[in-house]
Short mmCIF file of C-alpha atoms in Angstrom, two decimals:
data_model
loop_
_atom_site.label_atom_id
_atom_site.label_comp_id
_atom_site.label_asym_id
_atom_site.label_seq_id
_atom_site.Cartn_x
_atom_site.Cartn_y
_atom_site.Cartn_z
CA MET A 25 -7.02 -12.98 17.17
CA LYS A 26 -5.92 -10.25 19.51
CA VAL A 27 -4.36 -6.99 17.62
CA LEU A 28 -3.20 -3.43 18.49
CA VAL A 29 -3.44 -0.31 17.17
CA ILE A 30 -0.57 1.88 17.72
CA GLY A 31 -1.47 5.59 18.26
CA GLY A 32 -4.05 7.99 19.43
CA GLY A 33 -5.69 10.00 17.24
CA GLY A 34 -8.51 10.26 14.67
CA ARG A 35 -7.18 7.73 11.83
CA GLU A 36 -6.20 5.35 14.72
CA HIS A 37 -10.25 5.10 16.39
CA ALA A 38 -11.44 4.62 12.66
CA LEU A 39 -8.64 1.83 12.30
CA ALA A 40 -9.42 0.10 15.92
CA TRP A 41 -13.36 0.62 14.84
CA LYS A 42 -13.40 -1.58 11.69
CA LEU A 43 -10.65 -3.96 12.76
CA LYS A 44 -13.23 -5.09 16.42
CA GLN A 45 -15.97 -5.75 13.41
CA SER A 46 -13.12 -8.13 11.35
CA GLU A 47 -14.00 -11.98 12.14
CA GLY A 48 -11.83 -13.58 13.83
CA VAL A 49 -10.83 -10.77 16.02
CA SER A 50 -11.46 -11.27 20.10
CA GLU A 51 -9.49 -7.93 20.94
CA VAL A 52 -8.56 -4.70 20.25
CA PHE A 53 -6.28 -2.66 21.95
CA VAL A 54 -5.13 0.94 21.66
CA ALA A 55 -1.80 2.34 22.23
CA PRO A 56 -2.45 5.01 23.89
CA GLY A 57 -5.73 5.90 22.02
CA ASN A 58 -8.52 8.48 23.47
CA ALA A 59 -11.93 9.25 24.98
CA GLY A 60 -13.63 7.89 21.99
CA THR A 61 -11.86 4.62 21.70
CA ALA A 62 -12.11 5.41 25.77
CA ARG A 63 -15.72 4.74 25.28
CA ASP A 64 -16.54 1.88 23.49
CA ALA A 65 -16.63 -0.93 25.45
CA GLN A 66 -15.21 -3.47 22.45
CA LEU A 67 -11.86 -1.73 22.21
CA ILE A 68 -9.54 -1.28 25.04
CA ASN A 69 -6.95 1.85 25.60
CA LEU A 70 -3.23 0.56 26.24
CA PRO A 71 -0.67 3.68 28.10
CA ILE A 72 1.93 2.39 26.33
CA THR A 73 4.18 4.58 23.65
CA ASP A 74 7.86 3.50 24.16
CA LYS A 75 8.23 1.28 21.28
CA ARG A 76 10.54 -1.91 23.29
CA ALA A 77 7.79 -1.41 26.15
CA LEU A 78 4.83 -1.99 23.61
CA ARG A 79 7.11 -4.89 21.91
CA GLU A 80 7.34 -6.71 24.96
CA TRP A 81 3.69 -6.17 26.15
CA ALA A 82 2.64 -7.63 22.65
CA GLN A 83 5.14 -10.19 23.12
CA ALA A 84 3.35 -10.90 26.92
CA ASN A 85 -0.05 -10.51 25.51
CA GLY A 86 -0.17 -12.88 22.69
CA ILE A 87 -0.79 -10.39 20.27
CA GLY A 88 -1.36 -11.40 16.75
CA LEU A 89 -1.06 -8.45 14.41
CA THR A 90 0.38 -4.88 15.03
CA VAL A 91 -0.83 -1.41 13.15
CA VAL A 92 0.74 1.06 13.26
CA GLY A 93 -1.55 4.59 12.70
CA PRO A 94 0.97 7.80 13.07
CA GLU A 95 4.52 8.58 11.20
CA ALA A 96 6.22 8.93 14.66
CA PRO A 97 6.29 5.52 15.83
CA LEU A 98 7.49 3.93 12.47
CA ALA A 99 10.11 7.12 12.30
CA ALA A 100 11.49 5.39 16.19
CA GLY A 101 11.53 2.40 14.52
CA VAL A 102 8.49 0.53 16.53
CA VAL A 103 8.20 -2.29 13.30
CA ASP A 104 11.83 -2.66 13.10
CA GLU A 105 11.83 -3.99 16.96
CA PHE A 106 8.50 -5.87 16.07
CA ARG A 107 9.96 -7.82 13.38
CA ALA A 108 13.08 -8.33 15.57
CA HIS A 109 11.00 -10.24 17.96
CA GLY A 110 8.95 -12.37 14.93
CA LEU A 111 6.01 -10.17 15.53
CA ALA A 112 2.95 -9.82 12.81
CA ILE A 113 3.56 -5.88 12.42
CA PHE A 114 1.43 -3.71 9.40
CA GLY A 115 4.20 -1.03 8.40
CA PRO A 116 7.41 0.50 7.11
CA THR A 117 10.78 0.23 8.56
CA GLN A 118 12.63 3.56 9.73
CA LYS A 119 14.57 3.60 6.80
CA ALA A 120 11.46 3.15 4.01
CA ALA A 121 9.80 5.56 6.34
CA GLN A 122 12.24 8.10 5.34
CA LEU A 123 9.78 8.53 2.59
CA GLU A 124 7.86 10.78 4.83
CA SER A 125 10.21 11.32 7.86
CA SER A 126 13.00 13.10 5.17
CA LYS A 127 11.27 15.49 2.39
CA ALA A 128 14.49 15.93 0.91
CA PHE A 129 15.71 12.31 0.97
CA SER A 130 11.54 11.38 -0.43
CA LYS A 131 12.60 14.56 -3.42
CA ALA A 132 15.97 12.75 -4.41
CA PHE A 133 14.40 9.43 -4.28
CA MET A 134 11.61 10.81 -6.77
CA GLN A 135 14.59 12.52 -8.93
CA ARG A 136 16.41 9.34 -9.00
CA HIS A 137 13.51 7.11 -10.13
CA GLY A 138 11.85 9.30 -12.26
CA ILE A 139 8.62 9.77 -10.45
CA PRO A 140 6.74 13.13 -11.32
CA THR A 141 7.09 15.33 -8.55
CA ALA A 142 7.59 19.55 -8.40
CA ALA A 143 10.68 21.13 -9.39
CA TYR A 144 12.78 21.83 -5.60
CA GLN A 145 15.94 22.55 -3.99
CA THR A 146 17.23 21.51 -0.23
CA PHE A 147 18.37 24.82 1.82
CA THR A 148 20.22 24.89 5.36
CA ASP A 149 20.77 28.13 4.86
CA ALA A 150 18.65 30.62 5.00
CA ALA A 151 20.05 33.58 3.72
CA GLN A 152 20.47 31.16 -0.11
CA ALA A 153 17.29 29.66 0.89
CA HIS A 154 15.80 33.33 1.07
CA ALA A 155 17.90 34.59 -2.63
CA TYR A 156 16.74 31.29 -4.30
CA VAL A 157 12.55 32.43 -3.60
CA ASP A 158 13.70 35.64 -4.72
CA ALA A 159 15.07 34.61 -7.96
CA GLN A 160 11.85 31.79 -8.35
CA GLY A 161 9.19 34.16 -7.42
CA ALA A 162 5.61 33.37 -5.57
CA PRO A 163 3.72 31.56 -5.69
CA ILE A 164 6.23 28.98 -4.07
CA VAL A 165 6.00 26.44 -1.52
CA ILE A 166 8.38 25.74 1.61
CA LYS A 167 8.42 22.68 3.59
CA ALA A 168 10.09 21.42 6.95
CA ASP A 169 12.43 19.05 6.31
CA GLY A 170 11.15 16.34 8.99
CA LEU A 171 7.86 15.01 10.65
CA ALA A 172 6.01 18.39 11.48
CA ALA A 173 2.37 16.84 12.05
CA GLY A 174 0.81 18.14 8.87
CA LYS A 175 1.42 21.61 9.90
CA GLY A 176 5.13 22.09 7.87
CA VAL A 177 4.23 23.07 4.62
CA VAL A 178 3.41 26.76 3.36
CA VAL A 179 1.87 27.41 0.14
CA ALA A 180 3.27 31.09 0.04
CA MET A 181 1.20 32.74 -2.52
CA SER A 182 3.48 36.22 -1.98
CA LEU A 183 7.44 36.24 -1.80
CA ASP A 184 6.70 38.33 1.67
CA GLU A 185 5.09 34.82 3.22
CA ALA A 186 8.01 32.57 1.22
CA HIS A 187 10.16 34.93 3.53
CA GLU A 188 8.17 34.84 6.56
CA ALA A 189 7.94 30.27 6.06
CA ILE A 190 11.78 30.43 5.45
CA ASP A 191 12.72 32.36 9.01
CA PHE A 192 10.26 30.16 11.01
CA MET A 193 10.87 26.92 10.05
CA LEU A 194 15.08 27.53 9.85
CA LEU A 195 16.03 30.76 11.86
CA ASP A 196 13.26 30.05 14.50
CA ASN A 197 12.68 26.44 13.92
CA SER A 198 9.37 27.43 15.67
CA LEU A 199 8.40 23.80 14.57
CA GLY A 200 11.03 22.07 16.39
CA VAL A 201 11.54 20.11 13.48
CA ALA A 202 14.84 18.22 12.38
CA HIS A 203 15.80 16.37 9.67
CA ASN A 204 17.34 13.39 10.04
CA GLU A 205 20.99 14.40 9.97
CA GLY A 206 20.13 17.01 12.91
CA GLY A 207 19.95 20.92 12.65
CA ALA A 208 16.95 22.57 10.81
CA ARG A 209 16.21 22.10 6.35
CA VAL A 210 13.87 23.36 4.17
CA VAL A 211 12.92 21.44 0.77
CA ILE A 212 11.31 24.37 -1.82
CA GLU A 213 9.18 23.36 -4.41
CA GLU A 214 7.87 25.07 -7.14
CA PHE A 215 4.00 25.37 -7.02
CA LEU A 216 2.12 23.38 -9.21
CA GLU A 217 -1.73 24.35 -9.97
CA GLY A 218 -4.28 21.32 -10.12
CA GLU A 219 -6.34 19.35 -8.01
CA GLU A 220 -4.88 17.78 -4.71
CA ALA A 221 -5.95 13.56 -4.34
CA SER A 222 -4.97 11.45 -1.52
CA PHE A 223 -4.57 8.30 -3.78
CA ILE A 224 -3.63 5.35 -0.68
CA VAL A 225 -2.12 1.86 -1.49
CA LEU A 226 -1.49 -1.06 0.91
CA CYS A 227 1.87 -2.24 0.57
CA ASP A 228 3.74 -5.62 1.37
CA GLY A 229 7.26 -5.25 -0.61
CA VAL A 230 6.44 -5.98 -3.49
CA ASN A 231 2.39 -6.13 -4.05
CA ALA A 232 0.08 -2.83 -4.30
CA LEU A 233 -2.97 -3.09 -3.26
CA VAL A 234 -5.39 0.23 -3.91
CA LEU A 235 -8.03 1.26 -1.51
CA ALA A 236 -11.03 3.39 -2.20
CA THR A 237 -10.08 7.20 -3.75
CA SER A 238 -10.28 10.15 -1.25
CA GLN A 239 -10.05 13.66 -0.78
CA ASP A 240 -9.27 16.18 1.79
CA HIS A 241 -10.05 19.82 2.25
CA LYS A 242 -6.66 20.78 3.75
CA ARG A 243 -7.07 24.51 4.16
CA LEU A 244 -8.89 25.95 7.70
CA LEU A 245 -11.84 27.91 6.26
CA ASP A 246 -14.29 27.64 3.44
CA ALA A 247 -13.18 28.26 -0.02
CA ASP A 248 -9.98 26.45 0.58
CA GLN A 249 -8.90 30.55 2.59
CA GLY A 250 -6.87 30.39 5.22
CA PRO A 251 -3.87 28.40 6.44
CA ASN A 252 -3.22 25.19 6.02
CA THR A 253 -3.96 22.53 8.62
CA GLY A 254 -3.20 18.87 8.54
CA GLY A 255 -7.12 18.74 7.19
CA MET A 256 -10.60 20.06 7.85
CA GLY A 257 -12.55 17.14 6.18
CA ALA A 258 -12.37 14.27 3.84
CA TYR A 259 -14.86 12.43 1.23
CA SER A 260 -14.71 9.24 -0.91
CA PRO A 261 -14.72 8.25 -3.69
CA ALA A 262 -13.24 11.71 -5.08
CA PRO A 263 -14.27 11.82 -8.98
CA VAL A 264 -11.44 13.70 -9.92
CA VAL A 265 -9.62 10.38 -9.65
CA THR A 266 -10.82 8.95 -13.01
CA PRO A 267 -10.20 5.85 -14.21
CA ALA A 268 -7.41 7.29 -16.57
CA VAL A 269 -6.02 8.89 -13.86
CA HIS A 270 -5.97 6.03 -11.21
CA GLN A 271 -3.91 4.53 -14.12
CA ARG A 272 -1.24 6.77 -14.13
CA ALA A 273 -0.92 7.01 -10.21
CA MET A 274 0.17 3.58 -10.50
CA ASN A 275 2.20 3.34 -13.33
CA GLU A 276 3.92 6.43 -12.88
CA VAL A 277 4.03 6.99 -9.14
CA ILE A 278 3.06 3.80 -6.65
CA LEU A 279 4.66 0.95 -8.86
CA PRO A 280 7.69 3.19 -9.43
CA THR A 281 7.86 3.39 -6.13
CA LEU A 282 7.75 0.19 -4.51
CA ARG A 283 10.36 -1.14 -7.37
CA GLY A 284 12.80 1.56 -6.72
CA MET A 285 12.46 1.21 -2.82
CA ALA A 286 13.66 -2.53 -3.34
CA ALA A 287 16.17 -1.59 -5.27
CA ASP A 288 17.64 0.66 -2.87
CA GLY A 289 17.75 -2.45 -0.40
CA ILE A 290 14.60 -0.68 1.42
CA PRO A 291 11.44 -3.05 0.43
CA TYR A 292 8.36 -0.87 1.33
CA THR A 293 5.51 -2.14 3.55
CA GLY A 294 3.25 -0.67 5.25
CA PHE A 295 0.22 2.52 4.04
CA LEU A 296 1.64 4.10 1.61
CA TYR A 297 -0.25 7.99 0.86
CA ALA A 298 0.37 9.41 -2.42
CA GLY A 299 -0.89 12.82 -1.96
CA LEU A 300 -1.24 13.62 -5.81
CA MET A 301 -1.49 17.19 -7.77
CA ILE A 302 -3.82 16.71 -10.51
CA ALA A 303 -3.18 18.75 -13.52
CA PRO A 304 -6.22 20.05 -15.24
CA ASP A 305 -5.25 17.56 -18.81
CA GLY A 306 -4.80 14.64 -16.06
CA ARG A 307 -1.39 14.40 -15.52
CA VAL A 308 0.06 13.65 -12.13
CA LYS A 309 2.92 14.79 -9.84
CA THR A 310 3.56 13.49 -6.57
CA LEU A 311 3.40 16.33 -3.59
CA GLU A 312 4.31 14.07 -1.05
CA PHE A 313 4.34 10.48 0.16
CA ASN A 314 3.39 9.78 4.10
CA CYS A 315 4.57 6.18 5.50
CA ARG A 316 0.49 5.62 6.87
CA MET A 317 -2.96 6.75 5.93
CA GLY A 318 -4.32 10.10 5.80
CA ASP A 319 -6.18 11.40 8.58
CA PRO A 320 -8.78 12.43 7.65
CA GLU A 321 -9.37 10.50 4.81
CA THR A 322 -9.41 6.69 6.80
CA GLN A 323 -12.30 8.04 8.12
CA PRO A 324 -14.42 7.95 5.58
CA ILE A 325 -12.17 5.17 3.49
CA MET A 326 -12.69 2.76 6.88
CA MET A 327 -16.92 3.54 6.44
CA ARG A 328 -16.82 2.23 3.30
CA LEU A 329 -14.67 -0.90 3.43
CA ARG A 330 -16.52 -3.90 3.75
CA SER A 331 -14.08 -6.02 3.67
CA ASN A 332 -12.08 -7.79 6.85
CA LEU A 333 -9.73 -5.43 7.68
CA ALA A 334 -7.56 -7.97 10.00
CA GLN A 335 -7.21 -10.20 7.05
CA VAL A 336 -6.06 -7.66 4.90
CA LEU A 337 -3.55 -5.76 6.98
CA LEU A 338 -2.30 -9.50 8.15
CA ALA A 339 -1.95 -10.48 4.50
CA GLY A 340 0.11 -7.44 3.85
CA ALA A 341 2.18 -7.91 6.96
CA ARG A 342 3.49 -11.82 5.35
CA ALA A 343 3.54 -10.76 1.57
CA GLU A 344 0.44 -11.85 0.64
CA LEU A 345 -1.67 -8.76 -0.88
CA ASP A 346 -1.84 -10.14 -4.34
CA ARG A 347 -4.14 -13.24 -2.85
CA VAL A 348 -6.37 -10.28 -1.58
CA ASN A 349 -9.37 -8.27 -3.16
CA LEU A 350 -11.37 -5.17 -1.11
CA ASP A 351 -15.53 -4.64 -1.36
CA TRP A 352 -16.19 -1.29 -0.82
CA ASP A 353 -19.53 -0.02 0.08
CA PRO A 354 -20.71 2.16 -2.88
CA ARG A 355 -22.38 4.89 -1.38
CA VAL A 356 -20.39 7.93 -0.38
CA ALA A 357 -18.91 8.82 2.74
CA LEU A 358 -17.79 12.17 4.08
CA GLY A 359 -16.06 13.43 7.47
CA VAL A 360 -16.35 16.69 8.72
CA VAL A 361 -13.31 18.14 11.55
CA LEU A 362 -14.23 19.94 14.28
CA ALA A 363 -10.84 21.80 15.47
CA ALA A 364 -9.79 23.34 18.78
CA ALA A 365 -9.96 26.92 19.29
CA GLY A 366 -6.74 28.36 17.85
CA TYR A 367 -5.90 25.95 15.83
CA PRO A 368 -3.66 25.42 13.75
CA MET A 369 -0.91 27.42 15.36
CA ASN A 370 -1.71 27.43 18.88
CA PRO A 371 -4.73 25.12 19.61
CA ARG A 372 -6.34 25.48 23.52
CA LYS A 373 -7.62 21.98 25.28
CA GLY A 374 -9.75 21.80 28.01
CA ASP A 375 -12.31 22.63 26.68
CA ALA A 376 -15.57 20.77 27.23
CA ILE A 377 -17.30 18.84 24.65
CA THR A 378 -21.37 18.10 25.09
CA GLY A 379 -23.88 16.76 22.81
CA LEU A 380 -21.99 13.80 21.31
CA PRO A 381 -24.48 11.06 20.06
CA THR A 382 -24.03 7.37 19.95
CA ASP A 383 -22.85 5.84 17.03
CA ALA A 384 -25.24 5.03 13.64
CA ALA A 385 -25.16 2.74 10.84
CA ASP A 386 -24.37 6.16 8.64
CA ALA A 387 -23.20 8.63 11.03
CA MET A 388 -19.74 7.78 13.08
CA VAL A 389 -18.13 10.14 15.30
CA PHE A 390 -14.82 9.41 15.60
CA HIS A 391 -12.25 10.81 18.15
CA ALA A 392 -8.58 12.91 17.47
CA GLY A 393 -7.90 15.57 19.94
CA THR A 394 -10.16 14.00 22.95
CA ALA A 395 -9.50 13.39 26.69
CA ASP A 396 -11.84 11.59 29.72
CA MET A 397 -12.00 13.93 32.76
CA ASN A 398 -13.86 12.73 35.14
CA ALA A 399 -16.32 11.04 33.35
CA GLN A 400 -15.78 13.99 30.98
CA VAL A 401 -14.85 14.06 27.51
CA MET A 402 -12.58 17.53 26.99
CA VAL A 403 -10.41 19.07 24.01
CA SER A 404 -6.83 17.23 25.00
CA GLY A 405 -5.73 18.72 20.95
CA GLY A 406 -6.04 20.66 18.11
CA ARG A 407 -8.12 18.35 15.72
CA VAL A 408 -10.66 17.01 18.23
CA LEU A 409 -13.19 15.28 16.17
CA CYS A 410 -14.48 13.82 12.44
CA VAL A 411 -18.15 13.85 12.02
CA THR A 412 -18.32 11.08 9.47
CA ALA A 413 -21.71 10.05 7.64
CA LEU A 414 -22.66 8.11 4.55
CA GLY A 415 -25.26 9.37 1.67
CA SER A 416 -26.00 7.64 -1.92
CA THR A 417 -24.57 10.99 -2.95
CA VAL A 418 -22.22 13.76 -1.78
CA ALA A 419 -24.73 16.15 -0.68
CA ASP A 420 -26.63 13.56 1.06
CA ALA A 421 -23.55 12.57 2.71
CA GLN A 422 -23.04 16.07 3.73
CA THR A 423 -26.59 16.95 4.82
CA ARG A 424 -25.83 13.95 6.86
CA ALA A 425 -22.83 14.34 8.88
CA TYR A 426 -23.73 18.01 9.34
CA ALA A 427 -27.10 17.39 10.83
CA VAL A 428 -24.41 15.49 13.33
CA VAL A 429 -22.57 18.45 13.59
CA ASP A 430 -25.02 20.69 14.68
CA GLY A 431 -25.63 19.11 17.51
CA ILE A 432 -22.17 18.86 19.06
CA HIS A 433 -20.69 21.43 21.60
CA PHE A 434 -17.60 23.12 22.60
CA ASP A 435 -15.99 26.35 23.15
CA GLY A 436 -14.03 27.33 20.32
CA MET A 437 -15.24 25.18 18.52
CA GLN A 438 -13.90 25.70 14.83
CA TYR A 439 -15.13 23.50 11.40
CA ARG A 440 -15.68 24.29 7.88
CA ARG A 441 -19.55 24.24 5.90
CA ASP A 442 -18.74 23.41 2.88
CA ILE A 443 -16.73 19.82 3.44
CA GLY A 444 -17.10 17.64 -0.36
CA PHE A 445 -18.20 20.88 -2.44
CA ARG A 446 -15.40 19.85 -5.05
CA ALA A 447 -17.32 16.94 -5.53
CA LEU A 448 -20.75 18.39 -6.07
#
């Protein structure tokens, strides 16, 4: 079987890397891919991003399964395009992807179906948003309603920060985010106390199959300081997801979401990522839904997966996940993101990367914002690499990952030295 992975980030590199190991898979194409997938002799980059052109290429080349990595193609309806022509594809439809592409849709859905989440209000008028924040006080959370590549959330610890975020998202619309009705819109939520975890499942419209638990680090700097990012590292498993929390997440969040989407006439298939806030007493609330695997959570999860990923995802595309069990490496996997100078707001591109190691059984360097230029790997995006390693404990995985990090260099390289500290 030939497999196509849509996307060009670290998540897609990790998915393609695992798919090429699947028995029965003859070729894996990545569209458009990056320098890491280009350098892998078992992966083939495909310089196509248009959904219709991708579908036509998949038909012409006998692609047996397509897997969608990032959110933008999902929001653009790539799954609808492929399905309309009888192609097997794993991902949600354009309407179902609103769980991520519109935070207002997602919050209204959760409220309607009794899924625990933070109290909120939605605004298009900046003056009304400012008045609401003044009435609520800080800390408070401001979210751009739309796809913002993981940078549309400000956890404002002061009123000044909150007002600045509102102006940034509504008046300046500096993120260039447009919600599904056009224009700029923000969702303002209550601040929740607790510990965040990523709870990711595979869905086939009816059934949900849980992936290994994981936890990422959103803040740029050590000790969870600095601005929010798309994620500076992650590890799996996440000790904060106890068996009791796991059960609550399934019973109170995942299964009601699947039932609710079906009841609304939008059956959900594909990866479903619930960002959970776990309170000290074990209660869970949903911070957000993503309609794809997390990045950088995918990298450690794929390092631990022992099952045939192609067959698992094909079962998902065929509504047969109830027949599937997953096998996991018992070791801990931990990934450290290396980011460009100026990330997250103004990442610098064009710096040369040196010291990239060869792949090892217990350590992989997954590429994200990289490009090949004249046989040199260069920085081409904000999050550049994710160095991911396995170890018998969190500390072992951490030691192994940072040993690899120490050998890699590009000018302005930013990374945290404490990934996994919550689990130590």
